[in-house]
Amino acid sequence: MNFELTISPINEIDSDVELIVIVNKNFKHDFVQDKKLLKKSGFKAGQDETCLLISKNRLYVGVDKINDENLRVAMAKAIQALSATKYKSLKVASYMKNKKSNATLRAMVEGFILGAYAFDTYKTEKAKQAIKDIVISLEEYNALELNMEDCATEVELGQITAEATNFTREIVNTTPEDCYPKILANIAEGLSDELDLSCKILKPKELREEKMEALLAVARASRHTPRVIHLTHKPKNPKAVISLVGKGLTYDSGGLSLKPGASMVNMKLDKSGACAVLGIMKAVSEMNLEVEVHGFIGAVENMIGGDAYKPDDVLVAKNGKTIEVRNTDAEGRLVLADVLAYAQQEVEADYIFDYATLTGASMVAVGQYTSSIMGNADKPRDMIVDAAKASGELATKLDFNKHLRKCLKSNVADISNMSNTPYGGAITAGIFLDNFIDKKNKNKWAHIDIAAPAYVEHAWGENPVGGSGAGVRMTIKLLEKLAAKS
Ligand code: BES
Ligand code: ZN
Ligand code: ZN
């Protein structure tokens, strides 16, 4: 999808179709062209409502009011409304909160690209996205007050962000037969070939040398050997050093504590944290942000078999702590325990964020659309919550407490991998991870449970069914903010 910015008035632009945004409360005014026709079609200019007037080559979309969030989703719905048409080019005016703010441009571009995404790898008939060229006119807002270069930057940032999100979605959607640990490592190596990122891959031999026995135990029954991936973006004068850690369970059958059949469907989603880290690293490098970013991924498949790890096993994690396995389906925390320890050994970071489809309990707690943000300190958690809000993602804080900490006590080892209560499962999983955060890093770390929004079962907002790319946009926003610090 190509974008062009112009100061030409919208009427002078040559394109197949024009997209017009109507703010709901303005629909009654006479300046709305085609009002009679729109009314006749039942159009009410509600948020995300579209109406295509094919004889006029005009598509209308309603918004409640002009802001990033509304425009992003409206553009996604608009582009979807055109997916079956033969239109190839589209023109649209800019819709800004005021004459000097160009921020909504980025949201609009993100909406177009996110909305146009379709996963068709396994379809014999491929989805065709008709619209290839989009021209955005700045004329309405008196181009003289807007700096064209700044506007072009907003468009570019929107493109990088949305394309990174789609990149993440695509990997999440890929089947476990086609995307196993080695493939995640290949994708990371591909990024480092293409971009200015360095990449280190740890195979089983190195994982044993690094004493990542918890991760190795989870991986043991799979015919696909595990990998730990370390991607690095290292600019000359970084404003901060950040480590990102992703859960990359390319399939989670539950292991011997086997998931019921219905719960196993879609468990290719369990690599979403890892895929988010890959997408973020791609964007960080393309934006050339002035922050040093390390992406760590634990890539493992959790299967059953004669060699499977078992409930009752005691594992020794990389940091020396012993873990009683009470449920092999609580495997993500075992993998992350080792990868978090490895990340802290390798890099002294200012902040550490981990991304994981860690618990079904997170979905129960906060609903399908929201990520749960945990940790010991408010600062890194607030950074994530604020960045999520600014990026169009939903995130909310869940607090640890001393009572829930006790629920992970084990009679035979230092800690159990399962809580002794069925309540607060997202938080007890977060507390488990906290046991693998070094003392000096306690307040630098936040855990992001993306189990709820990572995989969409019924399309919502700008997300089609399947991987959503949760975590990507919020983190890009956060890193941009850190990079902008003087
Ligand atoms: N990958 C799952 C969590 C999950 C469930 C993600 C549904 C997305 C949708 C995780 O490994 C898991 O199975 N967690 C268990 C933990 C329990 C055994 C303590 C869970 O949530 O039931
Ligand atoms: Zn599991
Ligand atoms: Zn899992």
CSV table of N, CA, C and O in Angstrom, one decimal, residues 181-182 185 200-229 299-301 307 338 342:
chain,number,residue,atom,x,y,z
A,181,PRO,N,10.3,-24.0,16.8
A,181,PRO,CA,11.4,-23.1,17.3
A,181,PRO,C,12.4,-22.8,16.3
A,181,PRO,O,12.9,-21.6,16.2
A,182,LYS,N,12.9,-23.7,15.5
A,182,LYS,CA,13.9,-23.4,14.5
A,182,LYS,C,13.5,-22.3,13.5
A,182,LYS,O,14.2,-21.5,13.0
A,185,ALA,N,13.7,-19.0,14.9
A,185,ALA,CA,15.1,-18.6,14.9
A,185,ALA,C,15.5,-18.1,13.5
A,185,ALA,O,16.2,-17.1,13.3
A,200,LYS,N,21.9,-13.7,17.9
A,200,LYS,CA,22.5,-14.9,18.4
A,200,LYS,C,21.5,-16.0,18.7
A,200,LYS,O,20.4,-15.7,19.3
A,201,ILE,N,21.8,-17.2,18.3
A,201,ILE,CA,20.8,-18.3,18.5
A,201,ILE,C,21.5,-19.4,19.4
A,201,ILE,O,22.6,-19.8,19.1
A,202,LEU,N,20.8,-19.7,20.5
A,202,LEU,CA,21.3,-20.8,21.3
A,202,LEU,C,20.5,-22.1,21.0
A,202,LEU,O,19.3,-22.1,21.1
A,203,LYS,N,21.3,-23.1,20.7
A,203,LYS,CA,20.7,-24.5,20.4
A,203,LYS,C,20.8,-25.3,21.7
A,203,LYS,O,21.4,-24.9,22.6
A,204,PRO,N,20.2,-26.5,21.7
A,204,PRO,CA,20.2,-27.3,22.9
A,204,PRO,C,21.6,-27.4,23.6
A,204,PRO,O,21.7,-27.3,24.9
A,205,LYS,N,22.7,-27.6,22.9
A,205,LYS,CA,24.0,-27.7,23.5
A,205,LYS,C,24.3,-26.5,24.3
A,205,LYS,O,24.7,-26.5,25.5
A,206,GLU,N,24.1,-25.3,23.7
A,206,GLU,CA,24.4,-24.1,24.5
A,206,GLU,C,23.4,-23.8,25.6
A,206,GLU,O,23.7,-23.3,26.6
A,207,LEU,N,22.1,-24.3,25.4
A,207,LEU,CA,21.1,-24.2,26.4
A,207,LEU,C,21.5,-25.0,27.7
A,207,LEU,O,21.3,-24.6,28.8
A,208,ARG,N,22.1,-26.1,27.4
A,208,ARG,CA,22.6,-27.0,28.5
A,208,ARG,C,23.7,-26.3,29.2
A,208,ARG,O,23.8,-26.2,30.4
A,209,GLU,N,24.6,-25.7,28.4
A,209,GLU,CA,25.8,-25.0,29.0
A,209,GLU,C,25.3,-23.9,29.8
A,209,GLU,O,25.9,-23.5,30.9
A,210,GLU,N,24.2,-23.2,29.4
A,210,GLU,CA,23.7,-22.1,30.2
A,210,GLU,C,22.8,-22.5,31.3
A,210,GLU,O,22.2,-21.7,32.0
A,211,LYS,N,22.7,-23.8,31.5
A,211,LYS,CA,21.9,-24.4,32.6
A,211,LYS,C,20.4,-24.0,32.6
A,211,LYS,O,19.8,-23.7,33.6
A,212,MET,N,19.9,-23.9,31.3
A,212,MET,CA,18.4,-23.6,31.2
A,212,MET,C,17.6,-24.9,31.2
A,212,MET,O,16.9,-25.2,30.3
A,213,GLU,N,17.7,-25.5,32.4
A,213,GLU,CA,17.1,-26.9,32.5
A,213,GLU,C,15.5,-26.8,32.6
A,213,GLU,O,14.9,-27.8,32.2
A,214,ALA,N,15.0,-25.7,33.0
A,214,ALA,CA,13.5,-25.6,33.1
A,214,ALA,C,13.0,-25.6,31.6
A,214,ALA,O,12.0,-26.3,31.3
A,215,LEU,N,13.6,-24.7,30.8
A,215,LEU,CA,13.2,-24.6,29.4
A,215,LEU,C,13.4,-25.9,28.7
A,215,LEU,O,12.5,-26.4,27.9
A,216,LEU,N,14.6,-26.6,28.9
A,216,LEU,CA,14.9,-27.8,28.3
A,216,LEU,C,13.9,-28.9,28.6
A,216,LEU,O,13.5,-29.8,27.8
A,217,ALA,N,13.4,-28.9,29.9
A,217,ALA,CA,12.4,-29.9,30.3
A,217,ALA,C,11.1,-29.8,29.6
A,217,ALA,O,10.6,-30.8,29.1
A,218,VAL,N,10.7,-28.6,29.4
A,218,VAL,CA,9.4,-28.3,28.7
A,218,VAL,C,9.6,-28.8,27.2
A,218,VAL,O,8.6,-29.4,26.7
A,219,ALA,N,10.7,-28.6,26.7
A,219,ALA,CA,10.9,-28.9,25.3
A,219,ALA,C,11.1,-30.4,25.0
A,219,ALA,O,11.0,-30.8,23.8
A,220,ARG,N,11.4,-31.2,26.0
A,220,ARG,CA,11.9,-32.5,25.8
A,220,ARG,C,11.1,-33.5,24.9
A,220,ARG,O,11.6,-34.3,24.2
A,221,ALA,N,9.8,-33.4,25.1
A,221,ALA,CA,9.0,-34.4,24.4
A,221,ALA,C,8.7,-34.0,22.9
A,221,ALA,O,8.1,-34.8,22.2
A,222,SER,N,9.2,-32.9,22.5
A,222,SER,CA,8.9,-32.5,21.1
A,222,SER,C,9.9,-32.9,20.1
A,222,SER,O,11.1,-33.0,20.5
A,223,ARG,N,9.5,-33.2,18.9
A,223,ARG,CA,10.5,-33.6,17.9
A,223,ARG,C,11.3,-32.3,17.4
A,223,ARG,O,12.3,-32.4,16.7
A,224,HIS,N,10.7,-31.2,17.8
A,224,HIS,CA,11.4,-29.9,17.4
A,224,HIS,C,12.2,-29.4,18.6
A,224,HIS,O,11.7,-29.1,19.7
A,225,THR,N,13.5,-29.3,18.4
A,225,THR,CA,14.4,-28.9,19.5
A,225,THR,C,14.2,-27.4,19.8
A,225,THR,O,13.9,-26.6,18.9
A,226,PRO,N,14.5,-27.0,21.0
A,226,PRO,CA,14.2,-25.6,21.4
A,226,PRO,C,15.3,-24.6,20.9
A,226,PRO,O,16.4,-25.1,20.6
A,227,ARG,N,15.0,-23.4,20.9
A,227,ARG,CA,16.0,-22.3,20.7
A,227,ARG,C,15.8,-21.2,21.6
A,227,ARG,O,14.7,-20.9,22.0
A,228,VAL,N,16.9,-20.5,22.0
A,228,VAL,CA,16.8,-19.2,22.6
A,228,VAL,C,17.4,-18.2,21.6
A,228,VAL,O,18.5,-18.4,21.1
A,229,ILE,N,16.6,-17.1,21.4
A,229,ILE,CA,17.0,-16.1,20.4
A,229,ILE,C,17.4,-14.8,21.1
A,229,ILE,O,16.7,-14.4,22.0
A,299,ALA,N,12.0,-20.2,22.5
A,299,ALA,CA,11.2,-20.9,21.5
A,299,ALA,C,11.1,-22.4,21.8
A,299,ALA,O,12.2,-23.0,21.7
A,300,VAL,N,10.0,-22.9,22.1
A,300,VAL,CA,9.8,-24.3,22.6
A,300,VAL,C,8.5,-24.8,22.2
A,300,VAL,O,7.5,-24.0,22.0
A,301,GLU,N,8.4,-26.1,22.0
A,301,GLU,CA,7.1,-26.8,21.8
A,301,GLU,C,6.7,-27.7,23.0
A,301,GLU,O,7.6,-28.5,23.4
A,307,ASP,N,9.2,-39.2,26.7
A,307,ASP,CA,10.3,-38.5,27.3
A,307,ASP,C,9.8,-37.1,27.9
A,307,ASP,O,10.5,-36.2,28.2
A,338,ASP,N,13.8,-19.2,32.8
A,338,ASP,CA,15.2,-19.3,32.3
A,338,ASP,C,15.6,-18.2,31.4
A,338,ASP,O,16.7,-17.7,31.4
A,342,TYR,N,18.5,-15.5,31.8
A,342,TYR,CA,19.5,-15.4,30.8
A,342,TYR,C,19.6,-13.9,30.3
A,342,TYR,O,20.7,-13.3,30.2
